[in-house]
Coordinates of C-alpha atoms in Angstrom, one line a residue:
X1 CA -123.9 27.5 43.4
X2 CA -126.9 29.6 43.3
X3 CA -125.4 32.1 40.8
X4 CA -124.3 35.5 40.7
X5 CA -127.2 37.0 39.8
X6 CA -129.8 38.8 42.6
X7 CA -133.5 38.3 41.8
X8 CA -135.3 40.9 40.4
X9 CA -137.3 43.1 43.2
X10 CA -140.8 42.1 42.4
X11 CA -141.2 46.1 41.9
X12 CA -143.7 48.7 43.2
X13 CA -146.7 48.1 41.4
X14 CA -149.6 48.9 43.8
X15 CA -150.0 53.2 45.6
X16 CA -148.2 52.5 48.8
X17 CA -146.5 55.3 51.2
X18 CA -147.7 57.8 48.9
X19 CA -145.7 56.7 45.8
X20 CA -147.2 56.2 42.5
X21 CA -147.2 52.7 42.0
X22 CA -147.5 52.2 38.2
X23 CA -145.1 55.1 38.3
X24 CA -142.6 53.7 39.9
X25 CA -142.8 50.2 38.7
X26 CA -142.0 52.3 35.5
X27 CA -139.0 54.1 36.8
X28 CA -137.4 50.7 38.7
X29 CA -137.4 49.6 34.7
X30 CA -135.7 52.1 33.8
X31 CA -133.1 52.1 36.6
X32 CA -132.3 48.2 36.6
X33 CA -131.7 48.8 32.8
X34 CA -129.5 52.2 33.2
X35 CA -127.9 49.9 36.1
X36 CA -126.8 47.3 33.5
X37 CA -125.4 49.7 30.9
X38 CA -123.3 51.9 33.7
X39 CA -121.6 48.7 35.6
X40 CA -120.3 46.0 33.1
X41 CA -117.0 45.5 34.9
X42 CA -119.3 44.6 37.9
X43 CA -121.4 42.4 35.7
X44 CA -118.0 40.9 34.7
X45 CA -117.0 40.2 38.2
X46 CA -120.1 39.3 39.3
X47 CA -120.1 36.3 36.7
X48 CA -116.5 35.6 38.0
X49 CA -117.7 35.1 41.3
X50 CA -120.8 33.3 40.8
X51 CA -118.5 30.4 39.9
X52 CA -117.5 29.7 43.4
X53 CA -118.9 32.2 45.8
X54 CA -122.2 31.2 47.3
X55 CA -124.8 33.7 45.7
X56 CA -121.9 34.8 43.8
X57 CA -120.5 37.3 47.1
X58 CA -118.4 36.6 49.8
X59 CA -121.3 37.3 52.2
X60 CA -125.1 36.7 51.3
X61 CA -126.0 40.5 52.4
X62 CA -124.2 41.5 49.8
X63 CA -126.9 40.7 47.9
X64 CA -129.6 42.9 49.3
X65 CA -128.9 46.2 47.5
X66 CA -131.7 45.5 44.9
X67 CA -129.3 45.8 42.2
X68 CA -129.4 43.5 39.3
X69 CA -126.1 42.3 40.0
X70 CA -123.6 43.2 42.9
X71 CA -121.4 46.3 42.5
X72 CA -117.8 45.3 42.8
X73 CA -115.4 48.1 44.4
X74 CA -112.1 49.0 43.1
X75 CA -111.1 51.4 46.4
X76 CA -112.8 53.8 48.9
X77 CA -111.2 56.4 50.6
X78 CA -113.0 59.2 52.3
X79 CA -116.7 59.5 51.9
X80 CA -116.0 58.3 47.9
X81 CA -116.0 54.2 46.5
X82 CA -114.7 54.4 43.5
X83 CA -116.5 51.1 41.2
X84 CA -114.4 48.7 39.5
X85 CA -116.3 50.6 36.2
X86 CA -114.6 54.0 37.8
X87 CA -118.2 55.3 38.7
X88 CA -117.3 57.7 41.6
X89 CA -120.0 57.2 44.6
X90 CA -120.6 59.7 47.3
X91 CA -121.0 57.2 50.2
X92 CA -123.7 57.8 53.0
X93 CA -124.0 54.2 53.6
X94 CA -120.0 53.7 55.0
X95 CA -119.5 50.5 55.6
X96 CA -122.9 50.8 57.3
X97 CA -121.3 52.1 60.2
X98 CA -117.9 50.0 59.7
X99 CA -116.5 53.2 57.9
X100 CA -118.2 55.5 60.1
X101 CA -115.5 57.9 60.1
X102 CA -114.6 57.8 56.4
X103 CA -112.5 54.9 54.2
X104 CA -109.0 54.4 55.4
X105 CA -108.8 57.3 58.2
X106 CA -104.8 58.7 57.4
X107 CA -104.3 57.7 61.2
X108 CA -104.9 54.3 61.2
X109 CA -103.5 53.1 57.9
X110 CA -100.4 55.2 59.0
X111 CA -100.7 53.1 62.5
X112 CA -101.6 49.5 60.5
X113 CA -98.1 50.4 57.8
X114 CA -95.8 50.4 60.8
X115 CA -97.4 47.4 63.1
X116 CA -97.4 45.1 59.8
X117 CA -93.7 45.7 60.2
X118 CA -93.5 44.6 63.6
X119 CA -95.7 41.6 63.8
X120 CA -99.5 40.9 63.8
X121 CA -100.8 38.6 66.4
X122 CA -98.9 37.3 68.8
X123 CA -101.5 36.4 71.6
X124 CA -99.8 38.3 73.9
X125 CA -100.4 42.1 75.4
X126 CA -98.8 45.5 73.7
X127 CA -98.4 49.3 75.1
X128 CA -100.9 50.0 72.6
X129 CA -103.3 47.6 74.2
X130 CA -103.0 49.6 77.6
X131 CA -103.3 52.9 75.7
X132 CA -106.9 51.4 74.5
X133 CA -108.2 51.0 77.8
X134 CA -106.9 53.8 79.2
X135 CA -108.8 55.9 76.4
X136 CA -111.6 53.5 76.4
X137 CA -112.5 54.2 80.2
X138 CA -111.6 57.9 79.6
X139 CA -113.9 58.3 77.2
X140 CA -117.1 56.0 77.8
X141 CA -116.9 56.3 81.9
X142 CA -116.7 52.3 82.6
X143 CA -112.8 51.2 83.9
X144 CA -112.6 48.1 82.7
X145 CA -112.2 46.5 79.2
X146 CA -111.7 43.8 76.8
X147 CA -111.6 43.0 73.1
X148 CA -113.4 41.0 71.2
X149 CA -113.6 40.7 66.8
X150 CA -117.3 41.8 66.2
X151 CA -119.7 43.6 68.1
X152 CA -121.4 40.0 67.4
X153 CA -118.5 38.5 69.6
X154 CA -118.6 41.7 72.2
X155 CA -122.1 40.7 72.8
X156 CA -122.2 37.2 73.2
X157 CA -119.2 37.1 75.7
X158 CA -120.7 40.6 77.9
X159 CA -123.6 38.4 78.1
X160 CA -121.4 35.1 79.4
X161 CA -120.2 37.3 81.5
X162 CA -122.7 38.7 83.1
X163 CA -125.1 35.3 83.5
X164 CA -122.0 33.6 85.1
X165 CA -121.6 37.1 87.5
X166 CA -125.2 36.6 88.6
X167 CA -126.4 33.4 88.6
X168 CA -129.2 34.4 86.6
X169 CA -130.0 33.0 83.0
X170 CA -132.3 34.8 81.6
X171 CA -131.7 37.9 78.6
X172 CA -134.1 40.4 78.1
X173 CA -134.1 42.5 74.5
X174 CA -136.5 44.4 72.5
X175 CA -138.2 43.6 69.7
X176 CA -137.4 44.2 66.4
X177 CA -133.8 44.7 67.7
X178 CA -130.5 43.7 66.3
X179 CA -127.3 42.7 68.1
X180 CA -125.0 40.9 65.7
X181 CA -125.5 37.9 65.6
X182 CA -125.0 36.1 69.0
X183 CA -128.2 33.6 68.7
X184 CA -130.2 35.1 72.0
X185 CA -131.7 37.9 70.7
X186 CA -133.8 36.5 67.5
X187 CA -136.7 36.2 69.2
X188 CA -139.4 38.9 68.2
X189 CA -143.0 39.0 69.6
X190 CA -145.9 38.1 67.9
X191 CA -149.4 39.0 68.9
X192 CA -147.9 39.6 72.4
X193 CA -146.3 36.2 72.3
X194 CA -142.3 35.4 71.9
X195 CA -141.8 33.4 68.6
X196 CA -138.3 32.3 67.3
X197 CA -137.7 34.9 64.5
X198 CA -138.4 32.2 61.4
X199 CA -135.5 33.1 59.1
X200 CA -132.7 32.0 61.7
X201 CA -131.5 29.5 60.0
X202 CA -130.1 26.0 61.3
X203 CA -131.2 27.1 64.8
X204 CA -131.6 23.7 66.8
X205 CA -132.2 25.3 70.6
X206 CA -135.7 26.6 72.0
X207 CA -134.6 30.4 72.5
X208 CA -137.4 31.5 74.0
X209 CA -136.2 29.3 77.1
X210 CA -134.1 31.5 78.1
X211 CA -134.6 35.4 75.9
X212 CA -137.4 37.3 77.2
X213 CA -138.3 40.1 74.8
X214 CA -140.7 43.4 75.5
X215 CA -141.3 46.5 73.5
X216 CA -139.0 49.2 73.4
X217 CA -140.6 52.5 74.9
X218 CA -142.9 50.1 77.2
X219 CA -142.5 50.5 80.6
X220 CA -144.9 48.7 82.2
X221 CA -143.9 45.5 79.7
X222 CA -140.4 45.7 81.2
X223 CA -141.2 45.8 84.9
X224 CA -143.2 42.8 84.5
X225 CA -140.8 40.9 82.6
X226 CA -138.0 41.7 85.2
X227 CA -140.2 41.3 87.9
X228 CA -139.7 37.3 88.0
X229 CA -135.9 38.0 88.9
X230 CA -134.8 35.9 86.6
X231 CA -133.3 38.4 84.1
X232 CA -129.5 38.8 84.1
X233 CA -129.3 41.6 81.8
X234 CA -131.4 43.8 79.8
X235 CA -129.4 44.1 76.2
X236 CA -130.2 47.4 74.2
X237 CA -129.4 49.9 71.8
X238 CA -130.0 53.2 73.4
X239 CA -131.6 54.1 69.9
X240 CA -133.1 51.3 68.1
X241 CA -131.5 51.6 64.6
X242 CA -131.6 48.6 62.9
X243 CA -135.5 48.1 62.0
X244 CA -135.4 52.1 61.0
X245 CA -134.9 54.0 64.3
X246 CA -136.4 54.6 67.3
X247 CA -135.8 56.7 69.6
X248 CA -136.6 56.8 73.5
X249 CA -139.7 58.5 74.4
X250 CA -138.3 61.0 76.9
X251 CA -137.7 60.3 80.8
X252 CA -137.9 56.5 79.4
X253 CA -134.5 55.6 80.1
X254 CA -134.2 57.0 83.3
X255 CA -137.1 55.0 84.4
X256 CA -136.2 51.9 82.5
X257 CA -132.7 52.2 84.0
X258 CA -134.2 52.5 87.7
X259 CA -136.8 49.2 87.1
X260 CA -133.6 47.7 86.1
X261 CA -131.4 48.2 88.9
X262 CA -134.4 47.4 91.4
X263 CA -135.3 44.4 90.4
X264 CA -131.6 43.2 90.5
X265 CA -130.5 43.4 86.7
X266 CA -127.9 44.4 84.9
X267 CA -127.9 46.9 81.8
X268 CA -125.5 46.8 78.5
X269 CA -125.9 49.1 76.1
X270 CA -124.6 48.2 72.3
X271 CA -123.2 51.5 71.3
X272 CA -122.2 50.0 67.9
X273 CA -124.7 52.4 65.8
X274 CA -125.1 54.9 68.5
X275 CA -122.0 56.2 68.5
X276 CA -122.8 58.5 65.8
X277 CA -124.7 60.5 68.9
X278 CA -121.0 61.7 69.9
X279 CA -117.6 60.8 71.4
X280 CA -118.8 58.6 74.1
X281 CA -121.9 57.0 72.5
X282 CA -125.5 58.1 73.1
X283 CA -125.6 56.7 76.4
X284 CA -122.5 59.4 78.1
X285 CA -124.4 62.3 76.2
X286 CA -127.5 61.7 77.7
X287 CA -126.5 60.7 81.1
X288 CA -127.7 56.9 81.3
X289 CA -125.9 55.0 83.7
X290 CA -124.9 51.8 82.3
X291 CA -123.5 48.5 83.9
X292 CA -121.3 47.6 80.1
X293 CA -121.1 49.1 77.0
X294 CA -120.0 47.1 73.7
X295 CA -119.1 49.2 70.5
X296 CA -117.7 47.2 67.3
X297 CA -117.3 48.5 63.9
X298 CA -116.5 51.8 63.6
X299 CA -114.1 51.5 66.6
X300 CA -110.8 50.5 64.9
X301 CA -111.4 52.4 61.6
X302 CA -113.3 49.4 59.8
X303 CA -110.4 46.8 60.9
X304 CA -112.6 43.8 62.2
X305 CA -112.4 44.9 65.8
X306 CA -114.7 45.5 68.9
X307 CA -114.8 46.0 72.6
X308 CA -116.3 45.9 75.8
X309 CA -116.2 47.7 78.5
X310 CA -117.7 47.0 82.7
X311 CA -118.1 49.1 86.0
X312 CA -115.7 48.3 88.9
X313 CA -118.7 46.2 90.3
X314 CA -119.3 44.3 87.3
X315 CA -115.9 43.3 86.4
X316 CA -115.2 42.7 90.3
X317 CA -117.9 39.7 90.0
X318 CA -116.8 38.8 86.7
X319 CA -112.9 37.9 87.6
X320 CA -115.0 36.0 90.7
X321 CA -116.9 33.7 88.7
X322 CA -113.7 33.3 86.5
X323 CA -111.7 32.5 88.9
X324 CA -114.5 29.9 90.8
X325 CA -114.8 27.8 87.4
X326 CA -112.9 24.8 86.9
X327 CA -109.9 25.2 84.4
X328 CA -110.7 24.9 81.0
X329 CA -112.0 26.8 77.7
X330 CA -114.5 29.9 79.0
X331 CA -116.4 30.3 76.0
X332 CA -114.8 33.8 75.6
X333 CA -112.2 35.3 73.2
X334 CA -110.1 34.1 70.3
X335 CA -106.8 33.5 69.4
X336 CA -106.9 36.7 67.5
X337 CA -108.9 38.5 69.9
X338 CA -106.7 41.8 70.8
X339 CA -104.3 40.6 68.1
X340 CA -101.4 43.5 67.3
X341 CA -102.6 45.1 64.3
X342 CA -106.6 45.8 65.9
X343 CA -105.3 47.3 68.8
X344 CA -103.0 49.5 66.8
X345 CA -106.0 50.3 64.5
X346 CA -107.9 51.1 67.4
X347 CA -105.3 53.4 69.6
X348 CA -105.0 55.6 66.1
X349 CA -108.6 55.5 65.7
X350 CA -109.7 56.6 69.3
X351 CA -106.8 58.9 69.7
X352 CA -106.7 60.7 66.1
X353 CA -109.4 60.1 64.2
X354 CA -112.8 59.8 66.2
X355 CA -112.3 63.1 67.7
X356 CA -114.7 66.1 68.8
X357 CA -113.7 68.1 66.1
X358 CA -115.0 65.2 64.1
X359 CA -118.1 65.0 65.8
X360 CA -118.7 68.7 65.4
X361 CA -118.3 68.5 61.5
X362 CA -120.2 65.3 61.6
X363 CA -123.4 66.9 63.5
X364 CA -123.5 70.6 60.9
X365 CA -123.9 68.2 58.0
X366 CA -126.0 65.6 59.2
X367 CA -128.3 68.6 60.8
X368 CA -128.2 70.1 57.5
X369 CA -129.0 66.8 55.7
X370 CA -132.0 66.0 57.9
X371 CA -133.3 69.5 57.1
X372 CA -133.0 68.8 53.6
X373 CA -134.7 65.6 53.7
X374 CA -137.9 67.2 55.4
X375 CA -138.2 70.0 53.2
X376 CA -138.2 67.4 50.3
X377 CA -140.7 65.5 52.2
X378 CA -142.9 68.7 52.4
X379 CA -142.2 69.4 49.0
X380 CA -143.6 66.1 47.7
X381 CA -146.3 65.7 49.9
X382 CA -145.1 62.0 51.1
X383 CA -146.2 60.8 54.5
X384 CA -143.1 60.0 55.7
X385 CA -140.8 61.0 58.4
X386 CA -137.3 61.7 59.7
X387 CA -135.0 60.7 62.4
X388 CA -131.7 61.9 63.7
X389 CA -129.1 60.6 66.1
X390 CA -125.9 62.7 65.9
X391 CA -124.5 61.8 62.7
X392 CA -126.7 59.2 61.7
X393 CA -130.1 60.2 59.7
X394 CA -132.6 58.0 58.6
X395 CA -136.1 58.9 56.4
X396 CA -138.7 56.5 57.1
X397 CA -142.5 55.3 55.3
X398 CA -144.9 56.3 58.2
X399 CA -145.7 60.3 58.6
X400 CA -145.2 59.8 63.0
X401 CA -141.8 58.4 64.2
X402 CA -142.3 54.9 65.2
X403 CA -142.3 54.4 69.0
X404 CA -141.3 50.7 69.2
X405 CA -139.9 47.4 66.9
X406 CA -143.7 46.4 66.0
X407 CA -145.1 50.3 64.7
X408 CA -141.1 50.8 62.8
X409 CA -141.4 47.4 60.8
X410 CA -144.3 47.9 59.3
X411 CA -143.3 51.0 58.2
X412 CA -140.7 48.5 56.0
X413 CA -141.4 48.3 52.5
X414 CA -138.0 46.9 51.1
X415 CA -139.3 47.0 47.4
X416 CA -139.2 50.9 47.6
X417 CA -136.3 50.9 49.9
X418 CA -134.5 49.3 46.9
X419 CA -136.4 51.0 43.9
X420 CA -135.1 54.3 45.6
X421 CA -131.4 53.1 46.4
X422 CA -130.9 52.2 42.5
X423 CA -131.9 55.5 42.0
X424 CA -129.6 56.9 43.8
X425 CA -126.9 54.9 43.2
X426 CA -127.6 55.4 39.2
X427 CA -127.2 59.0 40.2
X428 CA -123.6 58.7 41.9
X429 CA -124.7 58.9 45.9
X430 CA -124.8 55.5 48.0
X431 CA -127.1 55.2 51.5
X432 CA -127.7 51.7 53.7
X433 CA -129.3 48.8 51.4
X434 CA -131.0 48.2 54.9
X435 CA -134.3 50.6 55.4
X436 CA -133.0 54.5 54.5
X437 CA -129.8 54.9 56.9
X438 CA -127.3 57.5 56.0
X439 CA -124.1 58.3 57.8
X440 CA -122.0 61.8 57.8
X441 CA -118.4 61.0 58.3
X442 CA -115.7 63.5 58.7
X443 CA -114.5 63.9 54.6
X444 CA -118.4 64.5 54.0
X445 CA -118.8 67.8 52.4
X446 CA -121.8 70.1 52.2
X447 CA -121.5 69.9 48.2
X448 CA -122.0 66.3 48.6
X449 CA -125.0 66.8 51.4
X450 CA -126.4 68.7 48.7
X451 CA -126.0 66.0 45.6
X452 CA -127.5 63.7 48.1
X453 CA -130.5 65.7 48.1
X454 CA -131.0 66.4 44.7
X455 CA -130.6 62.9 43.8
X456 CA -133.2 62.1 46.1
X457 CA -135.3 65.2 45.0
X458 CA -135.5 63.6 40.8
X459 CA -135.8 60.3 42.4
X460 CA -139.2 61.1 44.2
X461 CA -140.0 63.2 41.4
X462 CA -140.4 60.3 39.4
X463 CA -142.4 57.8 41.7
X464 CA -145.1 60.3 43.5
X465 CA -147.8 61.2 41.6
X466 CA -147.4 63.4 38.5

């Protein structure tokens, strides 16, 4: 085993961003030990695990929070996680996204109770399954739809779909973006070159055989990379989120979307983050024609569940090519895919819980938290930045919003990231371990908006210069 215990951030020891760095290598001492002394349950548990779970958690990203050891949870409900030492978090980080709408929405666990009475899987069709779709096309626009586990799995069988629909093999992506993890789209660019991305690991095929990758915000890039007509499908988030964000420069998707279509292409958008922009993802509220959307996490209350969904065109090629292949295994769907209790969890969520009311809640205090964040910005002088998308906020190292993958990762500095994240979660509020991400869900109050902020506010306090 490789332990329970996460390596020590090598600190912040050199003026970076506009923080103090023999300041804050100071303060990260001080945090790591006030992390020790608040969480000994955890440390307890953590021990416990490192015994038989690889790095000591059942999944290795558990391990990037920065924290000494990992936090163990006892429950979450709401916008709270209540520690296994009975530390009460406010949580801005929700599942990062899985929770979007708050821990165990009343709908769904009421909807999960009864289906657990009445059978789980089954691999065969429900009401509620038809329900889905029917609210799925109602509400995103596209008519037809499947299921899938992950947005990962979503992804990687829209994609099948689509190559074996067109003939073509090609992907096309941007770089610096994230997609689960379906294998085609770790491939970043390097000095204008496609590399592999290096920390992939066990990778055995040549993916830039078949991925084509091009700056976000570059249109010019695009149209020559689609111009060979080799590109099935261009895969995107309307938003780049997962390398900070990035938005689109404006008028960028209407053109992107019409280079697309002309040069004989298809275009998915992975709403899966971008559905904080409102009830139909980013894409519906600003008008962008799409080909297939996928949305995962947040879409059955944080039950592992996800779905896709195609125009009549798409999904008229689609059942084509399906029904042209030989018999056999497609390469798409599980045994559980669709299984009872996730389309239960997702009829209560899409009908109940992820609701305009919601969204209108959502948008005050995420608007109100992004103000915040600004005026602290101002206040301490950083050169930093912020970006919003709905109910999604973000605060970012560079003082200009980045305008593509390259410009937003080197605005990464994950020692700070994490220096600032103990300090917050020393002081009782929780954001994304991954670059500054916070989420507004519907139990978010403004008196927790506002504890946010003052964390945050001593935090900076003591890392800028004095």
């Amino acid at each position: 085993m490789n332990g329970n215990r996460i390596a020590p951030s090598p600190g912040v020891r050199a003026a970076r961003h506009g923080v103090d760095g023999r300041r804050a290598q100071a303060f990260l001492v001080r945090e790591r030990q006030a992390y020790i002394a608040r969480n000994p349950r955890s440390a307890q548990c953590a021990d416990a695990a490192g015994r038989h779970l690889l790095f000591g958690v059942p999944l290795h990203w558990m391990c990037d929070w920065g924290t000494p050891f990992a936090l163990h949870v006892e429950s979450a409900r709401g916008a709270r996680v209540t520690t296994v030492d009975g530390q009460e978090l406010v949580d801005f980080c929700l599942g990062d996204t899985g929770a979007m709408f708050g821990h165990s929405p009343a709908p769904v666990v009421a909807a999960l109770q009864r289906q657990a009475e009445r059978g789980l899987t089954t691999m065969l069709a429900t009401a509620d399954a038809a329900e889905v779709g029917r609210l799925l096309a109602e509400r995103f626009g596209l008519p037809c739809w499947q299921f899938a586990l992950s947005a990962t799995d979503a992804n990687r069988y829209v994609v099948r779909w689509i190559r074996a629909a067109t003939g073509r093999k090609k992907l096309l992506v941007f770089n610096g973006c994230y997609h689960g993890t379906i294998d085609d789209v770790f491939v970043d660019l390097v000095d204008g070159h496609p590399v592999q991305r290096p920390s992939l690991l066990g990778q055995v095929h040549d993916l830039t055989a078949h991925t084509v990758v091009v700056e976000f915000n570059d249109l010019p890039a695009l149209e020559a990379a689609l111009a060979s007509g080799e590109v099935a499908c261009v895969l995107a988030e309307p938003v780049m989120t997962n390398i900070g964000m990035v938005q689109p420069a404006p008028g960028y998707w209407e053109a992107a979307r019409a280079l697309i279509r002309h040069h004989g292409s298809l275009l998915v958008m992975d709403e899966t983050h971008c559905i904080s922009a409102g009830p139909g993802g980013y894409a519906r509220a600003h008008g962008i024609e799409t080909d297939a959307i996928v949305l995962g996490k947040p879409v059955g209350g944080g039950l592992p569940c996800a779905v896709y969904g195609m125009s009549a065109e798409l999904a008229e090629r689609a059942v084509a090519a399906k029904r042209a292949a030989p018999p056999g295994h497609s390469g798409i769907g599980t045994t559980l895919t669709g299984n009872m209790l996730a389309t239960a969890a997702m009829r209560a969520a899409l009908s109940e819980v992820m609701t305009p009311a919601a969204y209108a809640h959502m948008f005050a205090l995420a608007d109100e938290l992004a103000s915040g964040i600004r005026a602290l910005i101002g206040r301490h002088r950083l050169p930093w930045s912020v970006t919003q998308v709905g109910a999604r906020v973000e605060f970012q190292f560079t003082p200009q919003v980045p305008r593509n993958g390259s410009e937003a990762g080197r605005a990464l500095d994950s020692d700070l990231e994490h220096l600032i994240h103990l300090g917050l979660l020393n002081r009782g509020v929780m954001i994304t371990p991954f670059h500054n991400m916070m989420l507004v869900c519907p139990q978010t109050t403004p008196d927790d908006v506002g504890r946010l902020l003052a964390a945050l506010d001593e935090v900076l306090g003591q890392i800028v210069p004095a």
